Amino acid sequence: MAKRKFLKYTSIIFFQLIIVLTAFALNTKNIQAEETPSYLTEIPPGMDYNQVKSKIFVTDTASKTLITGDKNGSGISNNAFGSPVNGVFPAFIDIGGTNSPQGTLWSTDDTSFDVTKSHTISMWTYFNTEPIDGGLAFVLQNDPRGVQALSTVTSDSKTALAPVETLGVWASDQNNLTHVSGAIQNSWALEMDTSLNNSGLVNDSFDDGLSTTGNMHIAAGYPGMESSYTPLSNGAYKLNHTDPDYHLVSGEGSGYFWHHLEITFNPNGDGTANVTYKFNDKNLDGSKNTNTGTETATNPIASSNTFKIDLSNFNLKDGQKLRWGLVGRGTSKSISTLESVDTLVDAGITTDTIDTTQDKTLSGSNDYVNAGDNMTLRYNLKYKSGKVNWANIYSKIKIPANLTVTGGIINYSNGTSESLNASEVSNGTLAHQLSQSLNSSNDTATVDVYATTPSLVTKDTKVNGEVAAFFGDTYAGNVTTQDFTIRNNVTKDLNISSTSPTSTSIKKSDSATINGNLKYGNGSDFDSYGVDLYVNIDGKDQDTTQITPDTDKSELNFSEVLSGTTLGVGTHTVKIYAKDSYGNTSQTLTFTITVEDKYANVAAADDLKFQNMTSNYVGIVKRDGDWNIKVTTANSPWELTATAKKLVGSDGDDFDGSIIYKNGSSIQSMQDQIVRIGGSTEAQTGTIDIGKEYWKDSNDGVLLQSNAGDKKSPKYTGVITWTLTDDLEND
């Protein structure tokens, strides 16, 4: 019995031990969850960890050690605190920290910038809520050290980290061969500096004179150029901040930890490029930041600036790319997550809000829809170029208020499609995983979400656009739909009429004008929007024109001018109708316009002169200068004639003589007589210079015959009329 009792006792102790261990494990897990930093649980959608680490930045073993021998304080990790979406773990990039305060990440050769092309990089940044003693910089560089580029100092013949104020980018005040030799060479930097170095001491005066507004300033310059610095009397240097931009970036609460940053590079074609940054331009949900007023932790203010940079400062060889990267310094980490890097995948998203009942795409000026109308929210995904696919694309489409989703479809450029179901909408958001990747052979996906408006509204209802996010492993982007107003339908007869002939012929050089009028059948006024005029030529829709009412709001007049040159030779069918903002549509007017295959035109200078002469001169007076008379034809015969009026003096007397036309030995008076200058009975195309083709020298052509009578006036003027005929018959 004692033996059995011992066994029973042992079993109880073992069972209790399991309970204790289990409770301890559960308690440990709960503590970890409570300590999870909330900024990580709110990390925005971004590029996948594996893509960022293996394709964007150089992350080999050598890069883990800085040129100074210090550990590179940069890291790329998957967001273990967030949930992967469609298999994508957004990468977060941390730079700095207590143990390794200096960090760098440089682009690979493949993802560096081709300076002949435009580039865009977008990311979200977080600057910690702890005391900040450094900052982060976006750097473009062609430093000979490549991915080991870093701001350093020389101490006891050893290379060491530069002081904190340099961020690892700028030149330190002392301990270098020359002042700027320790900076990153052949470079340009955009700094986001979270430490105000303004003590006036050596290695702590870069920010001398800057405002204390906020706790971060954004500025830019060339780290390796002396012009970026101003020496102070004690051996310290001030960094020349051009147009600094101040922000508050720490102490934020939930929903405000992350700050959006977009950087674009646009070459100008003249050896310069414009680099533009946008900071705080988007809210965490991807919507546009429209905050105003004083910036606070929960009221971030958007800002932007453009810098024109001189590409010669990078000393690039022909065809050489420009490396970009992130460089940071501080015992507190700066954290980023990349949305897009166009040198890996260049993609984009646009949107259209379509009233399918009225067959119109909404715009800023025509944003009305009727109650009961069917709507399409269209999202256009475009893969422009890239080195890899845009894969694992997941969509989160927030549906605008007052719309009920009925379904939808995704059409790919490779001809395949997939359906969207209303059941995929939860809490006002449609979440859907796209079944296909986008790449150069399947470069578009058109996502159409079908919805309806309420059948009746109690008043005109303004509906704000909403954000749709599309994120995959190599690109994350979002777009906001058009705002619109829902109104109850008002049905009216919209009548259109025209006094212009339904059939007309014009020359290619002419235009046809169609005049028209619009009225409601009940005689009511048009609203302030008026109508949209739709013109279709030979089956092709033209740009829509808005016709707005003037003083008389009961009718609208329009005039459509159609150029023969634009139409082209031939017979054209033109159809015109109108539609008001409620969708009331007029009848369609149809016109036939024939453009003839002939063209002839004469051009002559307005002021023609003869050479000066004495008052008693008798004889022929030549032309003064090149009269530059030209005939241009297209598939047309032509004949040019001219006639002249008598010359009248400035003192009122008639000139004794007349304008003549001389062709060899033949002389004809042009005064009140039509004289043939030249022509062709055969159809010609081209430009004929009359002076060169028909007047062999200065003794031929239009001349002035001066007779013996006295000329009392110092100046005589008259008129020559040139007439071009283009309908000659070929005998």
PDB file of N, CA and C in Angstrom, residues 351 353 362-369 375 400 461-466 480-486:
ATOM      1  N   THR A 351      -8.276  55.938 -61.222  1.00  0.00           N
ATOM      2  CA  THR A 351      -9.664  55.549 -60.963  1.00  0.00           C
ATOM      3  C   THR A 351     -10.626  56.412 -61.756  1.00  0.00           C
ATOM      4  N   THR A 353     -14.997  57.173 -61.771  1.00  0.00           N
ATOM      5  CA  THR A 353     -16.320  56.920 -61.207  1.00  0.00           C
ATOM      6  C   THR A 353     -17.329  57.134 -62.321  1.00  0.00           C
ATOM      7  N   LEU A 362     -17.813  60.713 -64.269  1.00  0.00           N
ATOM      8  CA  LEU A 362     -17.927  61.925 -63.469  1.00  0.00           C
ATOM      9  C   LEU A 362     -16.631  62.723 -63.514  1.00  0.00           C
ATOM     10  N   SER A 363     -16.780  64.036 -63.403  1.00  0.00           N
ATOM     11  CA  SER A 363     -15.632  64.936 -63.371  1.00  0.00           C
ATOM     12  C   SER A 363     -15.858  65.958 -62.274  1.00  0.00           C
ATOM     13  N   GLY A 364     -14.890  66.821 -62.077  1.00  0.00           N
ATOM     14  CA  GLY A 364     -15.016  67.818 -61.029  1.00  0.00           C
ATOM     15  C   GLY A 364     -16.193  68.740 -61.225  1.00  0.00           C
ATOM     16  N   SER A 365     -16.520  69.061 -62.480  1.00  0.00           N
ATOM     17  CA  SER A 365     -17.625  69.978 -62.743  1.00  0.00           C
ATOM     18  C   SER A 365     -18.949  69.252 -62.966  1.00  0.00           C
ATOM     19  N   ASN A 366     -18.900  68.006 -63.373  1.00  0.00           N
ATOM     20  CA  ASN A 366     -20.123  67.233 -63.612  1.00  0.00           C
ATOM     21  C   ASN A 366     -20.098  66.002 -62.717  1.00  0.00           C
ATOM     22  N   ASP A 367     -20.443  66.225 -61.447  1.00  0.00           N
ATOM     23  CA  ASP A 367     -20.350  65.148 -60.463  1.00  0.00           C
ATOM     24  C   ASP A 367     -21.721  64.738 -59.939  1.00  0.00           C
ATOM     25  N   TYR A 368     -22.765  64.945 -60.755  1.00  0.00           N
ATOM     26  CA  TYR A 368     -24.123  64.613 -60.325  1.00  0.00           C
ATOM     27  C   TYR A 368     -24.529  63.229 -60.819  1.00  0.00           C
ATOM     28  N   VAL A 369     -25.190  62.475 -59.935  1.00  0.00           N
ATOM     29  CA  VAL A 369     -25.808  61.211 -60.325  1.00  0.00           C
ATOM     30  C   VAL A 369     -27.244  61.237 -59.815  1.00  0.00           C
ATOM     31  N   MET A 375     -23.943  52.440 -60.882  1.00  0.00           N
ATOM     32  CA  MET A 375     -22.616  53.046 -60.857  1.00  0.00           C
ATOM     33  C   MET A 375     -21.543  51.977 -61.063  1.00  0.00           C
ATOM     34  N   PRO A 400     -17.813  54.007 -51.211  1.00  0.00           N
ATOM     35  CA  PRO A 400     -18.402  55.288 -50.809  1.00  0.00           C
ATOM     36  C   PRO A 400     -19.780  55.103 -50.184  1.00  0.00           C
ATOM     37  N   THR A 461     -27.519  64.830 -51.894  1.00  0.00           N
ATOM     38  CA  THR A 461     -26.642  64.158 -50.934  1.00  0.00           C
ATOM     39  C   THR A 461     -25.218  64.111 -51.463  1.00  0.00           C
ATOM     40  N   LYS A 462     -24.305  64.802 -50.776  1.00  0.00           N
ATOM     41  CA  LYS A 462     -22.893  64.799 -51.165  1.00  0.00           C
ATOM     42  C   LYS A 462     -22.230  63.526 -50.643  1.00  0.00           C
ATOM     43  N   VAL A 463     -21.542  62.829 -51.525  1.00  0.00           N
ATOM     44  CA  VAL A 463     -20.850  61.588 -51.165  1.00  0.00           C
ATOM     45  C   VAL A 463     -19.359  61.783 -51.414  1.00  0.00           C
ATOM     46  N   ASN A 464     -18.570  61.588 -50.386  1.00  0.00           N
ATOM     47  CA  ASN A 464     -17.125  61.751 -50.521  1.00  0.00           C
ATOM     48  C   ASN A 464     -16.498  60.523 -51.173  1.00  0.00           C
ATOM     49  N   GLY A 465     -15.455  60.765 -51.955  1.00  0.00           N
ATOM     50  CA  GLY A 465     -14.695  59.662 -52.515  1.00  0.00           C
ATOM     51  C   GLY A 465     -13.996  58.878 -51.420  1.00  0.00           C
ATOM     52  N   GLU A 466     -13.685  57.633 -51.703  1.00  0.00           N
ATOM     53  CA  GLU A 466     -13.036  56.777 -50.714  1.00  0.00           C
ATOM     54  C   GLU A 466     -11.780  56.142 -51.306  1.00  0.00           C
ATOM     55  N   THR A 480      -7.994  57.520 -54.661  1.00  0.00           N
ATOM     56  CA  THR A 480      -9.270  57.941 -54.077  1.00  0.00           C
ATOM     57  C   THR A 480     -10.270  58.239 -55.184  1.00  0.00           C
ATOM     58  N   THR A 481     -11.475  57.736 -55.030  1.00  0.00           N
ATOM     59  CA  THR A 481     -12.497  57.924 -56.056  1.00  0.00           C
ATOM     60  C   THR A 481     -13.041  59.353 -56.033  1.00  0.00           C
ATOM     61  N   GLN A 482     -13.778  59.675 -57.073  1.00  0.00           N
ATOM     62  CA  GLN A 482     -14.363  60.995 -57.272  1.00  0.00           C
ATOM     63  C   GLN A 482     -15.489  61.262 -56.262  1.00  0.00           C
ATOM     64  N   ASP A 483     -15.522  62.473 -55.704  1.00  0.00           N
ATOM     65  CA  ASP A 483     -16.701  62.897 -54.940  1.00  0.00           C
ATOM     66  C   ASP A 483     -17.885  63.038 -55.897  1.00  0.00           C
ATOM     67  N   PHE A 484     -19.094  62.827 -55.389  1.00  0.00           N
ATOM     68  CA  PHE A 484     -20.264  63.036 -56.247  1.00  0.00           C
ATOM     69  C   PHE A 484     -21.475  63.398 -55.404  1.00  0.00           C
ATOM     70  N   THR A 485     -22.522  63.862 -56.077  1.00  0.00           N
ATOM     71  CA  THR A 485     -23.760  64.265 -55.415  1.00  0.00           C
ATOM     72  C   THR A 485     -24.923  63.473 -55.996  1.00  0.00           C
ATOM     73  N   ILE A 486     -25.718  62.872 -55.116  1.00  0.00           N
ATOM     74  CA  ILE A 486     -26.900  62.117 -55.544  1.00  0.00           C
ATOM     75  C   ILE A 486     -28.119  63.040 -55.473  1.00  0.00           C
TER      76      ILE A 486
END
